[in-house]
mmCIF file of C-alpha atoms and ligand atoms in Angstrom:
data_model
loop_
_atom_site.group_PDB
_atom_site.id
_atom_site.type_symbol
_atom_site.label_atom_id
_atom_site.label_comp_id
_atom_site.label_asym_id
_atom_site.label_seq_id
_atom_site.Cartn_x
_atom_site.Cartn_y
_atom_site.Cartn_z
ATOM 1 C CA MET Y 1 1.185 82.599 80.384
ATOM 2 C CA LYS Y 2 3.241 85.872 80.455
ATOM 3 C CA PRO Y 3 5.850 86.495 77.247
ATOM 4 C CA LEU Y 4 9.083 84.620 77.798
ATOM 5 C CA PRO Y 5 11.490 87.282 75.751
ATOM 6 C CA LYS Y 6 15.176 86.267 76.135
ATOM 7 C CA ALA Y 7 16.764 87.417 79.187
ATOM 8 C CA GLU Y 8 18.463 90.846 78.821
ATOM 9 C CA LYS Y 9 21.538 89.518 79.699
ATOM 10 C CA LEU Y 10 22.218 87.614 76.663
ATOM 11 C CA ALA Y 11 22.075 90.792 74.632
ATOM 12 C CA ASN Y 12 25.552 90.848 73.975
ATOM 13 C CA VAL Y 13 25.993 87.101 73.690
ATOM 14 C CA ARG Y 14 26.812 85.443 70.208
ATOM 15 C CA TYR Y 15 28.047 82.574 69.162
ATOM 16 C CA GLU Y 16 27.714 82.361 65.416
ATOM 17 C CA VAL Y 17 29.839 78.982 64.903
ATOM 18 C CA ARG Y 18 25.938 77.750 65.829
ATOM 19 C CA GLY Y 19 24.443 80.814 64.987
ATOM 20 C CA PRO Y 20 21.961 82.190 62.484
ATOM 21 C CA VAL Y 21 23.541 80.823 59.540
ATOM 22 C CA LEU Y 22 23.540 77.505 60.984
ATOM 23 C CA ASP Y 23 19.606 77.751 60.963
ATOM 24 C CA GLU Y 24 19.696 78.734 57.263
ATOM 25 C CA ALA Y 25 21.666 75.401 56.468
ATOM 26 C CA GLU Y 26 18.915 73.310 58.576
ATOM 27 C CA LYS Y 27 16.141 74.895 56.565
ATOM 28 C CA ILE Y 28 18.178 74.396 53.127
ATOM 29 C CA ALA Y 29 18.360 70.471 54.564
ATOM 30 C CA ALA Y 30 15.200 70.068 55.478
ATOM 31 C CA ALA Y 31 14.280 70.892 51.597
ATOM 32 C CA GLY Y 32 16.428 67.850 50.786
ATOM 33 C CA HIS Y 33 20.138 69.467 50.002
ATOM 34 C CA LYS Y 34 22.949 67.712 51.252
ATOM 35 C CA ILE Y 35 24.906 70.819 52.839
ATOM 36 C CA LEU Y 36 28.614 70.454 53.674
ATOM 37 C CA GLN Y 37 29.069 71.287 57.178
ATOM 38 C CA LEU Y 38 32.153 73.504 57.924
ATOM 39 C CA ASN Y 39 31.175 75.402 60.652
ATOM 40 C CA THR Y 40 32.530 73.273 63.317
ATOM 41 C CA GLY Y 41 36.011 71.686 64.180
ATOM 42 C CA ASN Y 42 34.236 68.236 64.612
ATOM 43 C CA PRO Y 43 36.778 65.475 63.098
ATOM 44 C CA ALA Y 44 34.897 62.486 63.734
ATOM 45 C CA ALA Y 45 32.177 63.945 61.631
ATOM 46 C CA PHE Y 46 34.917 63.634 58.676
ATOM 47 C CA GLY Y 47 35.789 59.714 59.288
ATOM 48 C CA PHE Y 48 38.455 60.586 62.211
ATOM 49 C CA SER Y 49 38.649 57.797 64.927
ATOM 50 C CA ALA Y 50 40.189 57.998 68.259
ATOM 51 C CA PRO Y 51 42.942 55.076 69.102
ATOM 52 C CA GLN Y 52 40.727 52.016 69.277
ATOM 53 C CA GLU Y 53 42.424 51.231 73.193
ATOM 54 C CA ILE Y 54 40.537 54.435 74.186
ATOM 55 C CA LEU Y 55 37.234 53.320 72.793
ATOM 56 C CA ASP Y 56 37.582 50.211 74.648
ATOM 57 C CA ILE Y 57 37.861 51.787 78.099
ATOM 58 C CA PHE Y 58 35.014 54.064 77.699
ATOM 59 C CA ALA Y 59 32.764 51.401 76.770
ATOM 60 C CA LYS Y 60 34.074 49.022 79.638
ATOM 61 C CA GLU Y 61 34.163 52.130 81.844
ATOM 62 C CA SER Y 62 30.438 52.996 81.408
ATOM 63 C CA ALA Y 63 28.771 50.228 83.105
ATOM 64 C CA LYS Y 64 31.158 51.158 86.274
ATOM 65 C CA ALA Y 65 30.649 54.674 86.153
ATOM 66 C CA GLN Y 66 26.787 55.453 87.652
ATOM 67 C CA ALA Y 67 27.473 57.562 90.304
ATOM 68 C CA TYR Y 68 28.167 61.076 90.639
ATOM 69 C CA CYS Y 69 32.399 61.583 91.408
ATOM 70 C CA PRO Y 70 33.595 64.599 92.881
ATOM 71 C CA SER Y 71 33.156 67.738 91.850
ATOM 72 C CA LYS Y 72 36.718 68.430 90.753
ATOM 73 C CA GLY Y 73 36.491 65.222 88.916
ATOM 74 C CA VAL Y 74 37.700 61.370 88.890
ATOM 75 C CA LEU Y 75 41.148 61.635 90.941
ATOM 76 C CA GLU Y 76 43.044 59.781 88.551
ATOM 77 C CA ALA Y 77 42.343 61.802 85.476
ATOM 78 C CA ARG Y 78 43.226 64.836 87.739
ATOM 79 C CA ARG Y 79 46.415 62.924 88.893
ATOM 80 C CA ALA Y 80 46.994 62.537 84.827
ATOM 81 C CA VAL Y 81 46.587 65.688 83.915
ATOM 82 C CA ALA Y 82 48.617 67.213 86.952
ATOM 83 C CA ALA Y 83 51.438 64.914 84.849
ATOM 84 C CA GLN Y 84 50.620 66.201 82.058
ATOM 85 C CA MET Y 85 51.333 69.910 83.259
ATOM 86 C CA ALA Y 86 54.577 68.627 84.061
ATOM 87 C CA LYS Y 87 55.503 67.343 81.249
ATOM 88 C CA LYS Y 88 54.777 70.695 79.490
ATOM 89 C CA GLY Y 89 56.972 72.102 81.780
ATOM 90 C CA ILE Y 90 54.191 73.570 83.938
ATOM 91 C CA ASN Y 91 55.284 72.995 87.851
ATOM 92 C CA GLY Y 92 54.016 72.670 90.934
ATOM 93 C CA VAL Y 93 50.425 71.717 89.718
ATOM 94 C CA THR Y 94 48.855 68.796 91.992
ATOM 95 C CA GLU Y 95 45.438 67.003 91.517
ATOM 96 C CA ASP Y 96 43.838 69.671 93.944
ATOM 97 C CA ASP Y 97 44.384 72.677 90.973
ATOM 98 C CA VAL Y 98 42.616 70.517 88.151
ATOM 99 C CA TYR Y 99 39.023 70.323 87.456
ATOM 100 C CA ILE Y 100 37.578 68.181 84.769
ATOM 101 C CA GLY Y 101 34.548 69.536 82.935
ATOM 102 C CA ASN Y 102 32.228 68.565 80.457
ATOM 103 C CA GLY Y 103 34.518 69.932 77.801
ATOM 104 C CA ALA Y 104 36.640 72.661 77.870
ATOM 105 C CA SER Y 105 33.632 74.901 77.383
ATOM 106 C CA GLU Y 106 32.001 74.202 80.880
ATOM 107 C CA MET Y 107 35.426 75.253 82.153
ATOM 108 C CA ILE Y 108 35.631 78.226 80.135
ATOM 109 C CA THR Y 109 32.095 79.508 81.064
ATOM 110 C CA ILE Y 110 32.532 78.868 85.072
ATOM 111 C CA CYS Y 111 35.578 80.450 84.858
ATOM 112 C CA MET Y 112 34.512 84.163 83.358
ATOM 113 C CA GLN Y 113 31.561 83.882 85.660
ATOM 114 C CA ALA Y 114 33.756 82.957 88.878
ATOM 115 C CA LEU Y 115 36.125 86.135 87.761
ATOM 116 C CA LEU Y 116 34.243 88.921 86.261
ATOM 117 C CA ASN Y 117 32.495 91.836 87.715
ATOM 118 C CA PRO Y 118 30.497 94.488 85.661
ATOM 119 C CA GLY Y 119 32.752 96.705 83.841
ATOM 120 C CA ASP Y 120 35.939 94.496 84.366
ATOM 121 C CA GLU Y 121 37.933 93.713 81.361
ATOM 122 C CA MET Y 122 38.996 90.428 80.303
ATOM 123 C CA LEU Y 123 41.934 90.914 77.383
ATOM 124 C CA ILE Y 124 41.098 88.670 74.351
ATOM 125 C CA PRO Y 125 42.822 87.941 70.970
ATOM 126 C CA ALA Y 126 41.130 89.324 67.636
ATOM 127 C CA PRO Y 127 40.144 87.215 65.980
ATOM 128 C CA ASP Y 128 39.042 84.832 68.937
ATOM 129 C CA TYR Y 129 37.770 81.295 69.141
ATOM 130 C CA PRO Y 130 34.052 83.005 70.373
ATOM 131 C CA LEU Y 131 33.096 81.134 73.251
ATOM 132 C CA TRP Y 132 35.605 83.675 75.036
ATOM 133 C CA THR Y 133 33.966 86.613 74.283
ATOM 134 C CA ALA Y 134 30.417 85.067 74.689
ATOM 135 C CA ALA Y 135 31.546 83.562 78.437
ATOM 136 C CA THR Y 136 32.799 87.054 78.954
ATOM 137 C CA ASN Y 137 29.594 89.293 78.243
ATOM 138 C CA LEU Y 138 27.660 86.546 79.682
ATOM 139 C CA ALA Y 139 29.188 86.995 82.780
ATOM 140 C CA GLY Y 140 28.808 90.571 82.810
ATOM 141 C CA GLY Y 141 32.236 91.469 81.800
ATOM 142 C CA THR Y 142 33.882 93.533 78.937
ATOM 143 C CA ALA Y 143 35.566 91.648 76.115
ATOM 144 C CA VAL Y 144 38.464 94.018 75.017
ATOM 145 C CA HIS Y 145 40.005 92.662 71.604
ATOM 146 C CA TYR Y 146 43.601 92.769 71.009
ATOM 147 C CA MET Y 147 44.838 92.235 67.020
ATOM 148 C CA CYS Y 148 46.570 89.642 65.718
ATOM 149 C CA ASP Y 149 48.819 90.458 62.796
ATOM 150 C CA GLU Y 150 48.018 88.732 59.505
ATOM 151 C CA GLN Y 151 51.130 90.213 58.260
ATOM 152 C CA THR Y 152 53.190 88.099 60.663
ATOM 153 C CA ASN Y 153 51.328 84.621 60.470
ATOM 154 C CA TRP Y 154 48.272 86.068 63.035
ATOM 155 C CA SER Y 155 50.969 86.375 65.778
ATOM 156 C CA PRO Y 156 49.539 89.214 68.867
ATOM 157 C CA ASP Y 157 50.458 92.661 68.269
ATOM 158 C CA ILE Y 158 51.922 93.256 71.218
ATOM 159 C CA ALA Y 159 52.237 96.879 71.186
ATOM 160 C CA ASP Y 160 48.047 96.662 70.595
ATOM 161 C CA LEU Y 161 47.844 94.447 73.813
ATOM 162 C CA ARG Y 162 49.554 96.704 75.676
ATOM 163 C CA SER Y 163 47.968 99.662 74.547
ATOM 164 C CA LYS Y 164 44.609 97.908 76.123
ATOM 165 C CA ILE Y 165 45.342 97.633 79.583
ATOM 166 C CA THR Y 166 43.190 99.576 81.915
ATOM 167 C CA PRO Y 167 42.918 99.735 85.697
ATOM 168 C CA ARG Y 168 39.776 97.225 84.825
ATOM 169 C CA SER Y 169 41.845 94.400 83.211
ATOM 170 C CA LYS Y 170 41.888 91.449 85.100
ATOM 171 C CA ALA Y 171 43.325 88.979 82.910
ATOM 172 C CA ILE Y 172 44.654 88.200 79.448
ATOM 173 C CA LEU Y 173 43.298 85.166 77.113
ATOM 174 C CA VAL Y 174 46.085 83.315 74.763
ATOM 175 C CA ILE Y 175 44.347 81.201 72.785
ATOM 176 C CA ASN Y 176 48.048 79.245 71.225
ATOM 177 C CA PRO Y 177 47.418 77.376 68.875
ATOM 178 C CA ASN Y 178 44.841 79.502 67.641
ATOM 179 C CA ASN Y 179 41.094 78.958 66.338
ATOM 180 C CA PRO Y 180 40.233 80.282 63.519
ATOM 181 C CA THR Y 181 43.963 81.437 62.257
ATOM 182 C CA GLY Y 182 45.354 78.126 63.321
ATOM 183 C CA ALA Y 183 48.990 80.310 64.580
ATOM 184 C CA LEU Y 184 51.627 78.992 66.956
ATOM 185 C CA TYR Y 185 52.780 81.766 68.796
ATOM 186 C CA SER Y 186 56.525 82.181 69.252
ATOM 187 C CA LYS Y 187 58.459 81.511 72.874
ATOM 188 C CA GLU Y 188 59.291 85.422 72.644
ATOM 189 C CA VAL Y 189 55.752 86.376 71.864
ATOM 190 C CA LEU Y 190 55.003 84.069 74.660
ATOM 191 C CA LEU Y 191 57.599 85.718 77.116
ATOM 192 C CA GLU Y 192 56.378 89.244 75.933
ATOM 193 C CA ILE Y 193 52.806 88.466 76.862
ATOM 194 C CA ALA Y 194 53.844 87.030 80.505
ATOM 195 C CA GLN Y 195 55.762 89.896 81.403
ATOM 196 C CA ILE Y 196 52.599 92.479 80.516
ATOM 197 C CA ALA Y 197 50.800 90.213 82.832
ATOM 198 C CA ARG Y 198 53.311 90.307 85.222
ATOM 199 C CA GLU Y 199 53.765 93.705 85.208
ATOM 200 C CA ASN Y 200 50.481 94.756 85.599
ATOM 201 C CA GLY Y 201 49.106 92.259 88.125
ATOM 202 C CA LEU Y 202 47.052 90.128 85.374
ATOM 203 C CA ALA Y 203 46.068 86.646 85.622
ATOM 204 C CA ILE Y 204 46.616 84.502 81.990
ATOM 205 C CA PHE Y 205 43.810 82.632 80.957
ATOM 206 C CA ALA Y 206 45.872 79.698 78.033
ATOM 207 C CA ASP Y 207 43.392 77.796 75.487
ATOM 208 C CA GLU Y 208 45.796 75.031 74.487
ATOM 209 C CA ILE Y 209 43.398 72.723 73.090
ATOM 210 C CA TYR Y 210 44.783 72.401 69.758
ATOM 211 C CA ASP Y 211 48.400 71.633 71.330
ATOM 212 C CA HIS Y 212 49.179 68.125 69.947
ATOM 213 C CA LEU Y 213 47.873 69.309 66.456
ATOM 214 C CA VAL Y 214 51.326 71.300 65.572
ATOM 215 C CA MET Y 215 52.997 70.693 62.147
ATOM 216 C CA ASP Y 216 56.236 70.742 60.570
ATOM 217 C CA GLY Y 217 58.185 69.336 63.634
ATOM 218 C CA LYS Y 218 57.438 72.860 65.337
ATOM 219 C CA GLU Y 219 57.327 72.646 68.973
ATOM 220 C CA HIS Y 220 54.164 74.003 71.527
ATOM 221 C CA THR Y 221 55.066 76.137 74.153
ATOM 222 C CA SER Y 222 52.570 76.455 77.112
ATOM 223 C CA ILE Y 223 52.774 80.442 78.726
ATOM 224 C CA ALA Y 224 52.349 78.773 81.860
ATOM 225 C CA SER Y 225 55.814 77.180 81.442
ATOM 226 C CA LEU Y 226 57.425 80.811 80.863
ATOM 227 C CA ALA Y 227 55.550 82.203 83.558
ATOM 228 C CA PRO Y 228 55.964 80.411 86.975
ATOM 229 C CA ASP Y 229 55.547 83.219 89.162
ATOM 230 C CA VAL Y 230 51.801 84.414 87.313
ATOM 231 C CA PHE Y 231 48.672 82.819 88.332
ATOM 232 C CA CYS Y 232 47.572 80.897 84.621
ATOM 233 C CA VAL Y 233 44.805 79.083 84.154
ATOM 234 C CA THR Y 234 45.607 76.456 81.439
ATOM 235 C CA VAL Y 235 42.260 74.951 79.355
ATOM 236 C CA ASN Y 236 42.522 72.087 77.432
ATOM 237 C CA GLY Y 237 40.596 68.316 76.679
ATOM 238 C CA LEU Y 238 40.652 65.266 74.277
ATOM 239 C CA SER Y 239 38.121 66.872 71.855
ATOM 240 C CA LYS Y 240 40.579 67.370 69.146
ATOM 241 C CA SER Y 241 43.998 65.489 70.592
ATOM 242 C CA HIS Y 242 41.784 62.684 70.580
ATOM 243 C CA VAL Y 243 38.757 63.505 68.035
ATOM 244 C CA ILE Y 244 36.314 62.656 70.895
ATOM 245 C CA CYS Y 245 34.219 66.145 70.663
ATOM 246 C CA GLY Y 246 31.384 64.351 71.320
ATOM 247 C CA TYR Y 247 32.493 62.720 74.976
ATOM 248 C CA ARG Y 248 32.790 66.040 75.972
ATOM 249 C CA VAL Y 249 36.276 65.487 78.381
ATOM 250 C CA GLY Y 250 37.986 69.001 79.184
ATOM 251 C CA TRP Y 251 39.507 70.401 82.027
ATOM 252 C CA MET Y 252 41.485 73.277 83.610
ATOM 253 C CA ALA Y 253 44.462 73.821 85.787
ATOM 254 C CA PHE Y 254 45.784 76.461 88.123
ATOM 255 C CA SER Y 255 49.768 77.292 88.140
ATOM 256 C CA GLY Y 256 51.692 79.850 89.188
ATOM 257 C CA ASP Y 257 51.006 82.257 92.302
ATOM 258 C CA LYS Y 258 47.562 81.572 93.866
ATOM 259 C CA THR Y 259 48.287 84.231 96.683
ATOM 260 C CA ASP Y 260 45.540 86.968 94.957
ATOM 261 C CA ALA Y 261 43.275 84.235 93.646
ATOM 262 C CA GLU Y 262 41.930 82.492 96.753
ATOM 263 C CA GLY Y 263 38.640 84.432 96.010
ATOM 264 C CA PHE Y 264 38.186 83.533 92.132
ATOM 265 C CA ILE Y 265 39.068 79.932 93.345
ATOM 266 C CA ALA Y 266 36.276 80.048 95.931
ATOM 267 C CA GLY Y 267 34.213 81.153 93.138
ATOM 268 C CA VAL Y 268 35.317 78.100 90.539
ATOM 269 C CA ASN Y 269 34.808 75.620 93.418
ATOM 270 C CA MET Y 270 31.135 76.627 93.993
ATOM 271 C CA LEU Y 271 30.156 76.737 90.526
ATOM 272 C CA THR Y 272 31.512 73.305 89.804
ATOM 273 C CA SER Y 273 30.156 71.796 93.123
ATOM 274 C CA MET Y 274 26.629 73.278 91.355
ATOM 275 C CA ARG Y 275 26.659 71.114 88.901
ATOM 276 C CA LEU Y 276 27.543 67.970 90.496
ATOM 277 C CA CYS Y 277 30.530 66.714 88.299
ATOM 278 C CA ALA Y 278 31.422 66.033 84.979
ATOM 279 C CA ASN Y 279 30.553 63.263 82.293
ATOM 280 C CA VAL Y 280 31.743 59.972 84.895
ATOM 281 C CA PRO Y 281 32.870 57.920 81.976
ATOM 282 C CA ALA Y 282 34.199 60.110 79.501
ATOM 283 C CA GLN Y 283 36.936 60.807 82.650
ATOM 284 C CA LYS Y 284 38.059 57.695 83.152
ATOM 285 C CA ILE Y 285 39.741 57.657 79.661
ATOM 286 C CA ILE Y 286 42.058 60.680 80.679
ATOM 287 C CA PRO Y 287 45.066 58.598 82.248
ATOM 288 C CA ALA Y 288 45.464 56.564 79.006
ATOM 289 C CA ALA Y 289 44.535 59.178 76.243
ATOM 290 C CA LEU Y 290 46.955 60.986 77.865
ATOM 291 C CA ASN Y 291 49.576 58.673 77.207
ATOM 292 C CA ASN Y 292 48.385 57.756 73.737
ATOM 293 C CA PHE Y 293 48.488 60.160 71.330
ATOM 294 C CA SER Y 294 49.181 57.754 67.870
ATOM 295 C CA GLU Y 295 46.388 58.734 65.899
ATOM 296 C CA THR Y 296 46.816 62.159 65.883
ATOM 297 C CA ASP Y 297 50.510 62.099 65.579
ATOM 298 C CA ALA Y 298 49.313 60.045 62.579
ATOM 299 C CA MET Y 299 47.196 62.419 60.953
ATOM 300 C CA ILE Y 300 49.831 65.428 61.044
ATOM 301 C CA GLN Y 301 52.809 63.773 59.722
ATOM 302 C CA PRO Y 302 53.244 64.263 55.861
ATOM 303 C CA GLY Y 303 51.164 61.849 54.609
ATOM 304 C CA GLY Y 304 48.753 61.953 57.551
ATOM 305 C CA ARG Y 305 45.398 63.659 56.330
ATOM 306 C CA VAL Y 306 45.416 66.467 58.272
ATOM 307 C CA TYR Y 307 48.929 67.544 56.957
ATOM 308 C CA GLU Y 308 48.017 66.350 53.197
ATOM 309 C CA GLN Y 309 44.551 68.445 53.652
ATOM 310 C CA ARG Y 310 46.504 71.728 54.889
ATOM 311 C CA ARG Y 311 48.210 72.044 51.119
ATOM 312 C CA THR Y 312 45.635 71.013 49.362
ATOM 313 C CA ILE Y 313 43.241 73.945 50.604
ATOM 314 C CA VAL Y 314 46.363 76.313 51.018
ATOM 315 C CA GLU Y 315 47.180 75.945 47.775
ATOM 316 C CA ALA Y 316 43.408 75.879 46.398
ATOM 317 C CA ILE Y 317 42.524 79.222 48.116
ATOM 318 C CA ASN Y 318 45.807 80.943 47.230
ATOM 319 C CA SER Y 319 44.931 80.082 43.363
ATOM 320 C CA ILE Y 320 41.413 81.928 43.574
ATOM 321 C CA PRO Y 321 41.639 85.431 42.227
ATOM 322 C CA GLY Y 322 40.334 87.279 45.382
ATOM 323 C CA LEU Y 323 41.366 85.032 48.096
ATOM 324 C CA LYS Y 324 44.666 84.379 50.065
ATOM 325 C CA THR Y 325 45.532 82.587 53.203
ATOM 326 C CA THR Y 326 48.374 82.004 55.359
ATOM 327 C CA MET Y 327 50.031 78.685 55.855
ATOM 328 C CA PRO Y 328 48.624 77.565 59.619
ATOM 329 C CA ASP Y 329 50.951 76.174 61.621
ATOM 330 C CA ALA Y 330 48.586 73.818 63.606
ATOM 331 C CA ALA Y 331 44.900 72.656 64.445
ATOM 332 C CA PHE Y 332 42.462 72.016 61.112
ATOM 333 C CA TYR Y 333 41.796 75.811 60.077
ATOM 334 C CA ILE Y 334 42.428 78.681 57.959
ATOM 335 C CA PHE Y 335 41.268 81.955 58.120
ATOM 336 C CA PRO Y 336 41.371 83.559 54.619
ATOM 337 C CA ARG Y 337 41.571 87.399 53.496
ATOM 338 C CA ILE Y 338 38.699 88.109 50.997
ATOM 339 C CA ASP Y 339 39.569 91.417 48.636
ATOM 340 C CA ILE Y 340 36.160 92.631 49.944
ATOM 341 C CA LYS Y 341 36.680 96.002 47.175
ATOM 342 C CA ARG Y 342 37.194 93.574 44.492
ATOM 343 C CA PHE Y 343 33.820 91.894 45.235
ATOM 344 C CA ASN Y 344 31.830 95.217 46.955
ATOM 345 C CA ILE Y 345 31.651 93.199 50.245
ATOM 346 C CA SER Y 346 30.517 95.373 53.447
ATOM 347 C CA ASP Y 347 28.685 92.512 55.313
ATOM 348 C CA ASP Y 348 30.585 88.720 56.084
ATOM 349 C CA LYS Y 349 27.844 87.422 57.304
ATOM 350 C CA GLN Y 350 25.691 87.917 54.025
ATOM 351 C CA PHE Y 351 28.630 86.587 51.993
ATOM 352 C CA VAL Y 352 28.504 83.063 53.860
ATOM 353 C CA ILE Y 353 24.794 82.776 53.589
ATOM 354 C CA ASP Y 354 25.346 83.665 49.879
ATOM 355 C CA PHE Y 355 27.739 81.162 49.599
ATOM 356 C CA LEU Y 356 25.598 78.843 51.195
ATOM 357 C CA LYS Y 357 22.396 79.272 49.089
ATOM 358 C CA ALA Y 358 24.706 79.063 45.843
ATOM 359 C CA LYS Y 359 26.877 76.033 46.770
ATOM 360 C CA HIS Y 360 25.420 74.288 50.180
ATOM 361 C CA VAL Y 361 28.534 74.797 52.218
ATOM 362 C CA LEU Y 362 28.034 76.011 55.291
ATOM 363 C CA LEU Y 363 31.119 78.381 56.434
ATOM 364 C CA VAL Y 364 31.823 80.270 59.559
ATOM 365 C CA ASN Y 365 32.207 84.594 58.621
ATOM 366 C CA GLY Y 366 35.414 86.363 59.759
ATOM 367 C CA ARG Y 367 33.132 88.569 61.951
ATOM 368 C CA GLY Y 368 31.819 85.599 64.223
ATOM 369 C CA PHE Y 369 35.607 85.487 65.592
ATOM 370 C CA ASN Y 370 35.151 89.063 66.804
ATOM 371 C CA TRP Y 371 37.475 89.854 63.494
ATOM 372 C CA PRO Y 372 36.306 93.729 63.330
ATOM 373 C CA GLU Y 373 36.400 93.700 59.346
ATOM 374 C CA PRO Y 374 33.996 92.129 56.880
ATOM 375 C CA ASP Y 375 37.186 90.727 54.730
ATOM 376 C CA HIS Y 376 37.903 87.203 56.192
ATOM 377 C CA PHE Y 377 35.819 83.854 56.929
ATOM 378 C CA ARG Y 378 37.105 80.418 58.229
ATOM 379 C CA ILE Y 379 37.530 76.945 56.639
ATOM 380 C CA VAL Y 380 37.256 73.756 58.699
ATOM 381 C CA TYR Y 381 39.677 71.668 56.103
ATOM 382 C CA LEU Y 382 38.762 68.372 58.157
ATOM 383 C CA PRO Y 383 37.212 67.140 54.885
ATOM 384 C CA PRO Y 384 39.158 64.118 52.644
ATOM 385 C CA ALA Y 385 41.123 66.030 50.170
ATOM 386 C CA HIS Y 386 38.459 65.649 47.321
ATOM 387 C CA GLU Y 387 36.215 66.994 49.130
ATOM 388 C CA LEU Y 388 37.958 70.121 49.820
ATOM 389 C CA ALA Y 389 38.997 69.777 45.688
ATOM 390 C CA THR Y 390 35.151 70.217 45.194
ATOM 391 C CA LEU Y 391 34.918 72.831 47.984
ATOM 392 C CA SER Y 392 37.610 74.871 46.251
ATOM 393 C CA ASP Y 393 35.886 74.330 42.920
ATOM 394 C CA LYS Y 394 32.791 75.923 44.103
ATOM 395 C CA LEU Y 395 34.548 78.690 45.774
ATOM 396 C CA GLY Y 396 36.192 79.616 42.891
ATOM 397 C CA SER Y 397 32.817 79.642 40.630
ATOM 398 C CA PHE Y 398 31.272 81.474 43.098
ATOM 399 C CA MET Y 399 33.956 84.025 43.655
ATOM 400 C CA ALA Y 400 34.390 84.579 39.713
ATOM 401 C CA ASP Y 401 30.891 86.209 39.910
ATOM 402 C CA TYR Y 402 30.303 87.374 43.105
ATOM 403 C CA ARG Y 403 29.127 90.958 43.799
ATOM 404 C CA GLN Y 404 27.661 92.304 46.812
HETATM 405 N N1 PLP D 1 38.812 76.245 72.742
HETATM 406 C C1 PLP D 1 39.238 76.012 71.807
HETATM 407 C C2 PLP D 1 40.402 77.407 70.987
HETATM 408 C C3 PLP D 1 38.234 75.493 70.187
HETATM 409 O O1 PLP D 1 38.420 75.498 69.323
HETATM 410 C C4 PLP D 1 37.044 74.613 71.180
HETATM 411 C C5 PLP D 1 35.828 73.784 69.909
HETATM 412 O O2 PLP D 1 36.195 74.308 69.051
HETATM 413 C C6 PLP D 1 37.202 74.948 72.542
HETATM 414 C C7 PLP D 1 37.895 75.691 73.245
HETATM 415 C C8 PLP D 1 35.806 73.652 72.833
HETATM 416 O O3 PLP D 1 36.674 72.520 73.400
HETATM 417 P P1 PLP D 1 35.348 71.530 74.258
HETATM 418 O O4 PLP D 1 34.914 70.559 73.161
HETATM 419 O O5 PLP D 1 36.722 70.661 74.973
HETATM 420 O O6 PLP D 1 34.481 72.079 74.845
#
């Protein structure tokens, strides 16, 4: 047989969340050790569960959902998403503007394929949820990262974003609330980003998959609601809001001025039809799910697991000499800073591998989120508080004598 090397188009495609460090963890697990897997935001793996009503609908509908459905998705599901968009203040979205996917991930890769020609630039935050950069590179585009600022609780640096716009820029991505920082963006910042898009004729992509996991009574604003004149693609799904990552339910909705987006939309229609349709039983739960956020609401209130675990992890990390984290507003991640001089760290991937080997905990290094320096890492704080306390003890004792 001819050799089968990896296709050249994958040369710049990286997804460290499930990358080589996970392979290392699997080897350690195969040798009989238990690994605390904190590489993905996968709530059901830590004992969270969706409302029973949603699980019942999925079970009931499965038997009736054997046929393909339209490529854009089941009509009731698309109508429910359109109604949800209206609730978020995004006007004019109809079921024709909504596409249901096998998770938000599928929508993201389809969009980047439909949008980008070689050399086209996508403005992506740093740090980012790395699928966006990977999907941009896979599509032949160029990811241009604008910085988010830890000093302002990881808000986008607007001057930096402006400075990165070129004639090849096509769109601005906003991940709000953010993975990996847990930041929630203010209305003022979103208005500024919308204005930059407007002035430069750019589309906006908004990944809002954590919009129902906002704590402390703060409110999430959809950027599309502030930019009714700009073509926006809002991406969301049930993986996080209903803790059903495994069901693979996500969607995107188009809003704003579509006049210049016809070619892109035709591309999306072609690519969605090529994969026939998304998982049908999972789509059937969307209407009920969008009327029932009871379990998530409970977990983010004082006394709720996510809320309390956030306090536990932030206090614990900030008590370890050489580590410091901001207090996240949303989601279930922190992105602590490491004093790299103190530990002589130049390779953050080596740092997470060393910690994995020593303490059997799997983390993801900051550069895995396209952060340019080796001075951060991400913790998923989904395990119960007692496990987080053990994790921080392990991290504290590891850091006490770690030098690279
Ligand atoms: N967008 C962000 C910001 C995420 O953090 C994730 C998953 O962690 C996704 C999208 C993917 O979601 P889905 O499970 O719907 O594919």
